[in-house]
XYZ file of C-alpha atoms in Angstrom:
577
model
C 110.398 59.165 159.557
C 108.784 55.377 159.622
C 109.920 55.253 163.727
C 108.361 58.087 163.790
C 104.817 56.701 162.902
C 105.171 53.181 164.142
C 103.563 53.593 166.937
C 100.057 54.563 165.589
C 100.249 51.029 163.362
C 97.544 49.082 165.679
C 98.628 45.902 167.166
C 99.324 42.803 164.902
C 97.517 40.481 166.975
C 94.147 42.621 167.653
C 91.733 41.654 165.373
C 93.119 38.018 164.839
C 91.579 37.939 169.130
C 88.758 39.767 167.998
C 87.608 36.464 165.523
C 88.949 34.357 167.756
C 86.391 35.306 170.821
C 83.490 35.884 167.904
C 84.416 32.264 167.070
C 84.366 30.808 170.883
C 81.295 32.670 171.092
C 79.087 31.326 168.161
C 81.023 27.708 169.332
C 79.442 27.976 172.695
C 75.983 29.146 171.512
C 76.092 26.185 169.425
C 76.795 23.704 172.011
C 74.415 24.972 174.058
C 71.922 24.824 171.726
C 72.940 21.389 170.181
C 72.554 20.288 174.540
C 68.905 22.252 174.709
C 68.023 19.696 171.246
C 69.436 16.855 172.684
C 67.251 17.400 175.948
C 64.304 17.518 173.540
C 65.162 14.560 171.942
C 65.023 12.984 175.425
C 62.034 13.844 175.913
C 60.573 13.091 173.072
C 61.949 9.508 173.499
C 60.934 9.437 176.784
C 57.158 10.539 175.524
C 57.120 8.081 173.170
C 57.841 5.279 175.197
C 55.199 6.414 177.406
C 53.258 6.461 174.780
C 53.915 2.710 173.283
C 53.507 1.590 177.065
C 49.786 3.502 177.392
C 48.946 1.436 173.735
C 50.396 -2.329 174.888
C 48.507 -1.679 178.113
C 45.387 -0.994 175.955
C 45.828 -3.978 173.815
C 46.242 -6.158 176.815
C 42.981 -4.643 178.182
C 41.288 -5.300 174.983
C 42.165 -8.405 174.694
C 41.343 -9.792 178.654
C 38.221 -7.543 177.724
C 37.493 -10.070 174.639
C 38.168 -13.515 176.822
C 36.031 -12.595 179.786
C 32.685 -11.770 177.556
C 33.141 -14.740 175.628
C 33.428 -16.821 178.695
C 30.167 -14.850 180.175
C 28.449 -15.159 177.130
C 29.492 -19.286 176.753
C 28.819 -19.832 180.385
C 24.996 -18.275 179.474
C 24.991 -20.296 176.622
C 25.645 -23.009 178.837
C 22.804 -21.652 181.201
C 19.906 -21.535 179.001
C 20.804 -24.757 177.176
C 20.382 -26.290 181.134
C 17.431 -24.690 181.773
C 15.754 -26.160 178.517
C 15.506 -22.341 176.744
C 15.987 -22.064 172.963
C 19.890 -22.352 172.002
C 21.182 -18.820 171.051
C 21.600 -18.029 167.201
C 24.573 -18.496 165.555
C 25.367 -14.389 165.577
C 25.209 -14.285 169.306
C 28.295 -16.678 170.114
C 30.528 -13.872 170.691
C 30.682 -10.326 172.489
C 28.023 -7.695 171.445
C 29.125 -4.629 170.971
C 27.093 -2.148 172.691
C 27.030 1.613 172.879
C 26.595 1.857 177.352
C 23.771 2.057 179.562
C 20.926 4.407 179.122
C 21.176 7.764 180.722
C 21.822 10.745 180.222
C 25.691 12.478 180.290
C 26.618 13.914 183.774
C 25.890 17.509 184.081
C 28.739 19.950 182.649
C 29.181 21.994 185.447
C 31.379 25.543 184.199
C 33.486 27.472 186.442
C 30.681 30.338 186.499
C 30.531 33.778 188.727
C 29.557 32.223 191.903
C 29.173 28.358 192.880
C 30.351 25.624 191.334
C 28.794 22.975 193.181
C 25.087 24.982 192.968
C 22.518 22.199 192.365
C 24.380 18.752 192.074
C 21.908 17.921 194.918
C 18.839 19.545 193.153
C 16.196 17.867 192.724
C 14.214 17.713 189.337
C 11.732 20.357 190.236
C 14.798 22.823 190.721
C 14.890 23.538 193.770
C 18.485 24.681 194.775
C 20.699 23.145 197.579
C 24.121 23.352 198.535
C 25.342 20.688 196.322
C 26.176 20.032 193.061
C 24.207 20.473 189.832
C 22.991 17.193 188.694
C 20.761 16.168 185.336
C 17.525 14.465 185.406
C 17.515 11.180 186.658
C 16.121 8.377 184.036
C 14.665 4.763 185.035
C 17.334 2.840 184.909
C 17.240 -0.673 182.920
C 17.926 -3.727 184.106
C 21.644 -4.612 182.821
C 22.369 -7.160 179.993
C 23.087 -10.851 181.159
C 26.833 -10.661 180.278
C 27.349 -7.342 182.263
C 26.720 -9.104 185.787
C 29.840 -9.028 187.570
C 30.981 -12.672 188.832
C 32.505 -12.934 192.498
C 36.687 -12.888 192.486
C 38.574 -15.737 194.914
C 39.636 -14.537 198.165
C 38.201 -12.928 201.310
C 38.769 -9.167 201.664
C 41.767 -8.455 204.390
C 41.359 -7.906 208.022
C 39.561 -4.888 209.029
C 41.425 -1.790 211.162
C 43.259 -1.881 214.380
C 42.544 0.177 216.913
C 45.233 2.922 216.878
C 46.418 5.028 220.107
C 44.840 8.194 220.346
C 46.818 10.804 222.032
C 45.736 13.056 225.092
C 44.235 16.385 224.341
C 42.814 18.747 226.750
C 39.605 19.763 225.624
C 37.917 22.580 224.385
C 35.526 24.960 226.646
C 32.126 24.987 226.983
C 30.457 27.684 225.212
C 28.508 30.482 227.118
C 25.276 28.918 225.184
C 25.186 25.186 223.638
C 22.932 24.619 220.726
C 21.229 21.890 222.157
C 19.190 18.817 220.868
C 16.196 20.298 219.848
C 13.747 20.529 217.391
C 15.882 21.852 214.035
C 13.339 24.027 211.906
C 13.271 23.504 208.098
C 16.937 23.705 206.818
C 17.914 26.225 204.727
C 19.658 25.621 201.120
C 22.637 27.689 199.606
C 21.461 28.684 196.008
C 23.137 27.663 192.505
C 24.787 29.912 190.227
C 22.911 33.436 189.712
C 20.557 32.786 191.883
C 19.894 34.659 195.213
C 19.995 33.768 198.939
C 16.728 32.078 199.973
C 15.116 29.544 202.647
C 14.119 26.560 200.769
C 14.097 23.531 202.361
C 16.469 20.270 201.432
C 15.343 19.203 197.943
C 15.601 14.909 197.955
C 16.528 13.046 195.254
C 14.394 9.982 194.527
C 15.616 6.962 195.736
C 17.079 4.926 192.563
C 14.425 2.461 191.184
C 14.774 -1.231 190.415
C 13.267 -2.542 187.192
C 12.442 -6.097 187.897
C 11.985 -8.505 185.065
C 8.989 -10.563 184.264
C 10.106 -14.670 183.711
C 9.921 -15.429 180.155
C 7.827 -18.150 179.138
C 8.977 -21.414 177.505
C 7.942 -22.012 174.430
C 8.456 -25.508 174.568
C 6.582 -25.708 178.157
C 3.971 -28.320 178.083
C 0.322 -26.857 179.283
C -0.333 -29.411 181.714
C 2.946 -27.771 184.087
C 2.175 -24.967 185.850
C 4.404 -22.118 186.228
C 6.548 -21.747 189.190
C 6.134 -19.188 191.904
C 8.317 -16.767 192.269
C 10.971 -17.583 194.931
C 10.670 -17.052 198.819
C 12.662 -14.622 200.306
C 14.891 -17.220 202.124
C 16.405 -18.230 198.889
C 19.486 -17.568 197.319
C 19.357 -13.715 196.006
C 20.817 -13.020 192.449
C 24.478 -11.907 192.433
C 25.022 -7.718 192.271
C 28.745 -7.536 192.412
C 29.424 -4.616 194.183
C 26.030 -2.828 193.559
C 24.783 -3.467 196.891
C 22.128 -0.735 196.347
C 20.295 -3.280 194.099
C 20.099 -5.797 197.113
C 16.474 -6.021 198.954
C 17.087 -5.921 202.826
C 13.868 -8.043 203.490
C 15.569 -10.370 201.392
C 18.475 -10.753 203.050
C 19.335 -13.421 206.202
C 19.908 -11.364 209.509
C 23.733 -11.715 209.671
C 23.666 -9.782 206.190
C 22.213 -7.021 207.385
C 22.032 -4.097 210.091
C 18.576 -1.599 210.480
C 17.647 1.205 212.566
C 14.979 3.607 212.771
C 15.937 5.627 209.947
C 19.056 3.912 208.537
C 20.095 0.634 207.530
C 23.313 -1.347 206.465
C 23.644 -3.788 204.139
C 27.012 -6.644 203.810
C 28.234 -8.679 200.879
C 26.937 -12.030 200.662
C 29.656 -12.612 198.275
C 32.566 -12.207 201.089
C 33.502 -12.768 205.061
C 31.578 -10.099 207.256
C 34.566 -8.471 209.198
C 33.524 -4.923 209.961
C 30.277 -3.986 212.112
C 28.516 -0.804 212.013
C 26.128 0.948 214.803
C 24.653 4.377 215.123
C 25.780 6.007 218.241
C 25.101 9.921 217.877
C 22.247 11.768 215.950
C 23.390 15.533 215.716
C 21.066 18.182 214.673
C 21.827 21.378 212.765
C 20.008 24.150 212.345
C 20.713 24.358 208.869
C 22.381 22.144 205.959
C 25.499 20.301 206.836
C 28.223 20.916 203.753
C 31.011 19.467 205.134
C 32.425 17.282 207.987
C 36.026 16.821 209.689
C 37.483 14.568 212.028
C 40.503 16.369 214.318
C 43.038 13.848 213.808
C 43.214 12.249 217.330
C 39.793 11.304 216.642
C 38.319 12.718 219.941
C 35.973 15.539 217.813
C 34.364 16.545 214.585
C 33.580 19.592 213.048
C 30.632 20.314 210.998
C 30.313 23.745 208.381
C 26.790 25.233 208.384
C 25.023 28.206 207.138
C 27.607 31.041 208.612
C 28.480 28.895 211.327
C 31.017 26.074 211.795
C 30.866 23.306 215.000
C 32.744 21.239 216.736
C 30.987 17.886 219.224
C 33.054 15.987 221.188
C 33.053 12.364 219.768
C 32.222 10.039 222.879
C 29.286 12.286 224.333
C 27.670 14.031 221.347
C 27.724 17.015 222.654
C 28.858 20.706 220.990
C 31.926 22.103 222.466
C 32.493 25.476 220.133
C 30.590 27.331 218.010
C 32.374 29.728 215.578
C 30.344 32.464 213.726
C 31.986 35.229 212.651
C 29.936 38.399 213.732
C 31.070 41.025 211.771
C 29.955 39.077 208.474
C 26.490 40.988 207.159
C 23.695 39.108 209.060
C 21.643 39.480 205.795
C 21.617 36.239 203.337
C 23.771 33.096 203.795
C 27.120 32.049 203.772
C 27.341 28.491 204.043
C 30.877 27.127 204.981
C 32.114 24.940 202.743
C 35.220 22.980 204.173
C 36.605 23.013 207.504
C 39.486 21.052 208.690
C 41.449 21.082 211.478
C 45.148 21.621 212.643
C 47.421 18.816 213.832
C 47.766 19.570 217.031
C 43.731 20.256 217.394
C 44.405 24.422 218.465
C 43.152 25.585 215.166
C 40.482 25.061 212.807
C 40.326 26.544 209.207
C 37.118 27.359 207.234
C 36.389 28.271 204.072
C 33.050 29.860 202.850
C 31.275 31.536 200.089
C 32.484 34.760 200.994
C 36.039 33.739 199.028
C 37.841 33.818 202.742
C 39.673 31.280 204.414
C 39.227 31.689 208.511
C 41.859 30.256 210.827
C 40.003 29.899 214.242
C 41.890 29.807 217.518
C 39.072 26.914 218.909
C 40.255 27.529 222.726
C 39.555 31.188 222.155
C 36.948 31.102 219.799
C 38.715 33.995 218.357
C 40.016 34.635 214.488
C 43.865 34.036 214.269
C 43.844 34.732 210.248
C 41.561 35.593 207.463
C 43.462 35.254 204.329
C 41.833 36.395 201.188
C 43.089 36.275 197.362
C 40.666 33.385 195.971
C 38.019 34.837 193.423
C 35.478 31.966 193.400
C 34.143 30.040 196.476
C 36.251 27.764 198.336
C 35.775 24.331 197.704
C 38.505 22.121 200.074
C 41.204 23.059 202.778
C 43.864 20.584 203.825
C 46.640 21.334 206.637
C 49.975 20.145 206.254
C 51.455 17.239 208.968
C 53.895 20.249 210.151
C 50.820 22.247 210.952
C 52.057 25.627 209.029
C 50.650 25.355 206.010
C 47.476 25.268 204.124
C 46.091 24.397 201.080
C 43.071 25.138 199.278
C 41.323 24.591 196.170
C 38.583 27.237 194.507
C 36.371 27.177 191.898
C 38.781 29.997 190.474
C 40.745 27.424 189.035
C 43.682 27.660 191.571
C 45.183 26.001 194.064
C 47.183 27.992 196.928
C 49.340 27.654 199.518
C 49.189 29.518 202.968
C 51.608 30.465 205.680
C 49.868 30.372 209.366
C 52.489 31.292 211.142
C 53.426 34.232 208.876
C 49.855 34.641 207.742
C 51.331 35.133 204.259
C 50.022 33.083 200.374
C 53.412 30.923 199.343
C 52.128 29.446 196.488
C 49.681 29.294 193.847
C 48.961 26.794 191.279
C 46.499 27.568 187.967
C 44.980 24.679 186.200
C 42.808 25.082 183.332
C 39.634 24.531 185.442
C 37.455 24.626 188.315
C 39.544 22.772 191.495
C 36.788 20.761 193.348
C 39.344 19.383 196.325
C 42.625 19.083 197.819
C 45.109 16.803 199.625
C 48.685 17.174 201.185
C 50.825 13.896 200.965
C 51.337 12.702 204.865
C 54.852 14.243 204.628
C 54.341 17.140 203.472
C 56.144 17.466 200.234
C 53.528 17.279 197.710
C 49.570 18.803 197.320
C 47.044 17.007 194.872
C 44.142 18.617 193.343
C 40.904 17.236 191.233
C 39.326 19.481 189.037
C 35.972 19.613 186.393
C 38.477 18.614 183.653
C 38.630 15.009 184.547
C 42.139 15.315 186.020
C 43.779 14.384 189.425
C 47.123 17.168 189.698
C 49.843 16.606 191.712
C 52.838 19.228 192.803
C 55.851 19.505 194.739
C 55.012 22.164 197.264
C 57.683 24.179 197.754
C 58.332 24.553 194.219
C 54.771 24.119 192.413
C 56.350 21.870 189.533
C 53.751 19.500 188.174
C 55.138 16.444 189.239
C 52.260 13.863 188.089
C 49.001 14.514 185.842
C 45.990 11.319 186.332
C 43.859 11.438 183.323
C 43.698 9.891 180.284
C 42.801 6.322 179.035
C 42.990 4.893 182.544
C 41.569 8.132 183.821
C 38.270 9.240 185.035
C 35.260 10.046 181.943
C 34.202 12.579 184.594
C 34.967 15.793 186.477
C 36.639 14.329 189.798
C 35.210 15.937 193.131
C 37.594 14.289 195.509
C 41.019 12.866 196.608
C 42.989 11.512 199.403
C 46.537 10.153 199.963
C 46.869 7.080 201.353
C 49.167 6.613 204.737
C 52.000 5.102 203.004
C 51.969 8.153 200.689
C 52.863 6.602 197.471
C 48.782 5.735 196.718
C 46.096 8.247 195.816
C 42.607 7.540 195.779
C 39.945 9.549 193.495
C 36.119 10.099 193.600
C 34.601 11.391 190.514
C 30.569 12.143 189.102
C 30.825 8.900 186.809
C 30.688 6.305 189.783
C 34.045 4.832 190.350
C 36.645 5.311 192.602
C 39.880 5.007 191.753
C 43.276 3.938 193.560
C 46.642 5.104 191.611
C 49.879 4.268 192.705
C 52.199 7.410 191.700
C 55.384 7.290 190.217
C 58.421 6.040 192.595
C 59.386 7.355 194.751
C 56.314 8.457 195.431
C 55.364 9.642 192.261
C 58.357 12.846 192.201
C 61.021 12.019 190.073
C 62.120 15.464 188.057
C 62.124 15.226 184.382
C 61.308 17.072 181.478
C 57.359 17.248 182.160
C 54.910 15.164 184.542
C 54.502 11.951 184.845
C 51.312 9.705 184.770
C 50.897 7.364 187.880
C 49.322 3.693 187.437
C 45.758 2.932 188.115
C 45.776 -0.012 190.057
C 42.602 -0.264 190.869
C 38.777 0.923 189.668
C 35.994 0.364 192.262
C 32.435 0.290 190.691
C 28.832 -0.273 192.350
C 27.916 3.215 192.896
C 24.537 4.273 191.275
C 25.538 7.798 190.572
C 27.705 10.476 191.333
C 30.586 9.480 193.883
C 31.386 12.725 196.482
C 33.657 12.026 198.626
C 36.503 9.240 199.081
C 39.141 8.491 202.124
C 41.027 5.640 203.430
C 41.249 4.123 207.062
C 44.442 5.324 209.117
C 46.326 1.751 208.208
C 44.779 2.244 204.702
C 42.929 -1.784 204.978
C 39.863 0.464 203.869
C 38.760 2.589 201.116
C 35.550 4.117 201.928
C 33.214 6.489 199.371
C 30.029 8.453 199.821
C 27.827 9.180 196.836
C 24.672 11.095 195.359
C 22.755 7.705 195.695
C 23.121 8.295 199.651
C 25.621 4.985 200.335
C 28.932 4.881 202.442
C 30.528 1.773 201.078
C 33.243 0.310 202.067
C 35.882 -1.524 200.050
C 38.625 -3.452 200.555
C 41.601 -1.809 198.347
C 43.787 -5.336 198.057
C 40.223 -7.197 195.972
C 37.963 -4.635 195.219
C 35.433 -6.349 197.023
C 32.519 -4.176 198.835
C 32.359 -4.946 202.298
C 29.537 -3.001 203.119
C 27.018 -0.365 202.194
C 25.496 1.849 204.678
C 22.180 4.620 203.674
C 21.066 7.042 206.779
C 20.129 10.142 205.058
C 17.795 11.608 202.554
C 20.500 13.337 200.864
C 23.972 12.779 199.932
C 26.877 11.124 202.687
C 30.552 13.090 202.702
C 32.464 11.996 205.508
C 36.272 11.798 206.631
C 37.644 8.986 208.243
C 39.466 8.979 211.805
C 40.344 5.213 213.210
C 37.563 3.628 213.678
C 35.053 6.196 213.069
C 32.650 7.554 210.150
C 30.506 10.723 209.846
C 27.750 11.235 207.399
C 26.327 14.948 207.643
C 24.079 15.525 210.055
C 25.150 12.014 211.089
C 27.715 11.049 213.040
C 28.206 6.901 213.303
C 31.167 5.344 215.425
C 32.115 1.614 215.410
């Protein structure tokens, strides 16, 4: 009778394995949970050290911050002791604190319905333009003695080699040129809400300088007259890099360059080893928005009101016009960006109309139209493999495109408007500046956030443009509160993987700007930095000092350029050295 039912007695052994695998199981949980802690605890660390790095590098700033306005202020001490003015009081021996010079804050621009850039060009009567929004300009105030930048040691480096340009066939002549003639009033591309119109180019005033009356000595006997003011072949007053504050009639001959309508101005302060000439004056019909060198140098595009054009560089002359004619003739559309492909067959626009165009240039004909952005379209850079594209929108993304399979591989959301876009000279990485303040930069095939540029050592301003320099590892930034600035990324070259992004090094601010900066880019051999602003200067600054070279004004509105060898546009302008 037991044999009988010994079968249906379950297994000895079952439900000792049954605890045993619930054991191995809650075991591995554990240890992968204890390994997810302990990479939080990295990272932490790692944040943390950041983080103590970011606050000795402040203290250190501080602290060379302190020394240098005590030595300005002691070396004015010094100054008006020599001069025979009344010695300074007692609470003056040291650094005043002060609360910044006297303007307004830059204009907070939103990511709106329609154009993020409406009106940054506007003047203060309101009339609308294809820029930017910008606030009203105030008289500016002479700066306080101890701001006056002093002269560093050291010329600038040598300026640019000539590079080899390589052969390139040449692009037909189009059944009708838009000759050199008479342009009628420009037309503007209206701010946010507002509706197409024909108003002409609104100009901002020129920025004023406040000169100051001599003060009087009190101890100045009446029998001694008071001296004249200076003639103009004296020694000007040191400007640092603010060469907009210079006076060209001042200036000796060697110091300076003039033309009709445009002038040039150098540093006294360093060697004079870069030259500047205007070779080609090309009129547009309407407002020029953007401007693009191919990248053999041998031609420049230009994006207009619903049209984008390409001159050959050596004669002046237009070789393509591209207009697409099945837009609605009614309105405008003003183009935006336009850059062109590596090998010079293509050339990609992007407009109002949210559409990025990929123009065959020997054809004249549309290759692609790809569409997905929401906002208009800000920037466009093609990759070095001459496949891809990126662009940047006032949607607050970034995104990726596929020419040869006419397909979107990528998008990237940030928390605001993107304002411009660069791919790294090899391809793996795209950067981005936005209205936040913040210069982005991700891998490109997989869209991690490899670096973020903000912060202490960051811009106090929404940044409007950026550019990799040839070696790769450097970015330079433009942004609306006047500097430009060069960051080295993290090595090598800024993409290490790691539990969030990095922040790159600042290793460089350039100031001298008298309002917003535009547009930045960098000489093929990177020896030059160049920036165009709202206060209508190119300058030109030498990355290894910091030192201005040179500042050139030819327009009544603001210069955006791009940079190929030994060449510089400024729209409608195109200058060659």
């Amino acid at each position: 009778m037991y044999n009988s039912h010994r079968g249906m007695v379950p297994a000895p052994n079952s439900r000792l394995t049954e605890l045993l695998d619930q054991v191995r199981a809650e075991f591995d949980n554990q240890h992968n949970r204890t390994g997810e802690y302990e990479h939080q605890i990295t990272a932490q660390l790692q944040e943390m050290e950041m983080v103590r790095q970011k606050v000795y590098q402040l203290e250190q700033t501080q602290i060379a911050i302190k020394q240098k306005y005590d030595e300005e202020i002691a070396r004015l001490h010094r100054e008006l002791e020599a001069r025979g003015g009344a010695p300074l009081p007692p609470h003056l021996g040291g650094p005043q604190q002060h609360p910044g010079p006297s303007q307004p804050p830059p204009p907070a621009i939103g990511h709106g319905p329609s154009n993020l850039f409406g009106g940054i060009m506007a003047n203060p009567g309101g009339q609308g333009g294809p820029g930017l929004a910008t606030p009203q300009e105030q008289p500016q105030q002479p700066p306080p003695p101890h701001q006056m930048p002093q002269p560093p040691p050291g010329p600038p480096s040598q300026g640019p080699s000539q590079l080899q340009q390589p052969s390139f066939q040449g692009y037909p002549q189009p059944s009708a040129v838009n000759g050199y003639i008479q342009a009628p009033p420009p037309t503007v591309s209206p701010g946010p809400g507002k509706g197409r119109n024909t108003r002409g180019i609104p100009g901002p005033a020129t920025p004023q300088q406040t000169s100051q009356a001599p003060y009087p000595d009190p101890r100045a006997s009446p029998h001694v007259a008071r001296p004249t003011p200076p003639p103009p072949t004296q020694q000007m007053r040191d400007v640092g890099n603010a060469l907009a504050d210079l006076d060209p009639d001042r200036m000796r001959p060697d110091q300076k360059r003039e033309g009709q309508d445009w002038f040039a101005v150098f540093n006294p302060r360093v060697q004079r080893v870069l030259d500047v000439d205007l070779v080609h004056n090309l009129l547009h019909e309407s407002v020029v928005c953007c401007v693009r060198f191919s990248h053999d140098g041998k031609y420049v595009a230009t994006g207009c009101n619903r049209s984008a054009q390409i001159f050959d560089v050596n004669t002046g002359n237009q070789v393509s016009y591209l207009q697409d004619d099945t837009v609605d003739k009614d309105g405008d559309l003003y183009i935006r960006s336009v850059c062109f492909s590596p090998d010079g067959r293509y050339l990609a626009t992007g407009a109002e109309d949210k559409l990025i165009r990929v123009w065959d240039i020997q054809t004249r004909t549309i290759k692609h139209t790809f569409s997905g952005h929401e906002q208009d379209i800000y920037s466009l850079d093609f990759a070095r493999n001459g496949r891809h594209i990126a662009s940047g929108s006032g949607d607050r993304t970034v995104r990726m495109w596929d020419i040869e399979s006419g397909q979107q591989v990528l998008t990237l959301s940030i928390e605001d408007g993107v304002t411009t876009v660069a791919i790294s000279p090899d391809g793996q990485y795209v950067a981005a500046g936005s209205l936040d303040k913040s210069v982005r930069v991700w891998d490109a095939r997989s869209g991690y956030l490899v670096e973020r540029l903000d912060g202490i050592e960051g811009h106090r301003d929404s940044v409007y443009s950026v550019a990799f320099a040839p070696n790769g590892r450097d970015l330079v930034s433009g942004s609306l509160d006047k500097t430009i600035k060069m960051w080295e990324l993290t090595p090598p070259k800024g993409m290490l993987p790691g539990p969030g992004p990095k922040g790159g090094k600042c290793v460089r601010t350039f100031e001298g700007h008298k309002d917003f900066v535009l547009s930045v880019a960098l000489t093929p051999d990177g020896a030059w930095v160049m920036s165009g602003s709202k206060d209508r200067g190119v300058q030109f600054w030498d990355p290894q000092t910091g030192n201005t070279q040179l500042m050139l004004q030819g327009h009544k509105n603001s210069g955006t350029f791009t940079p190929a060898y030994r060449s510089l546009v400024t729209a409608p302008t195109l200058l060659i050295h």
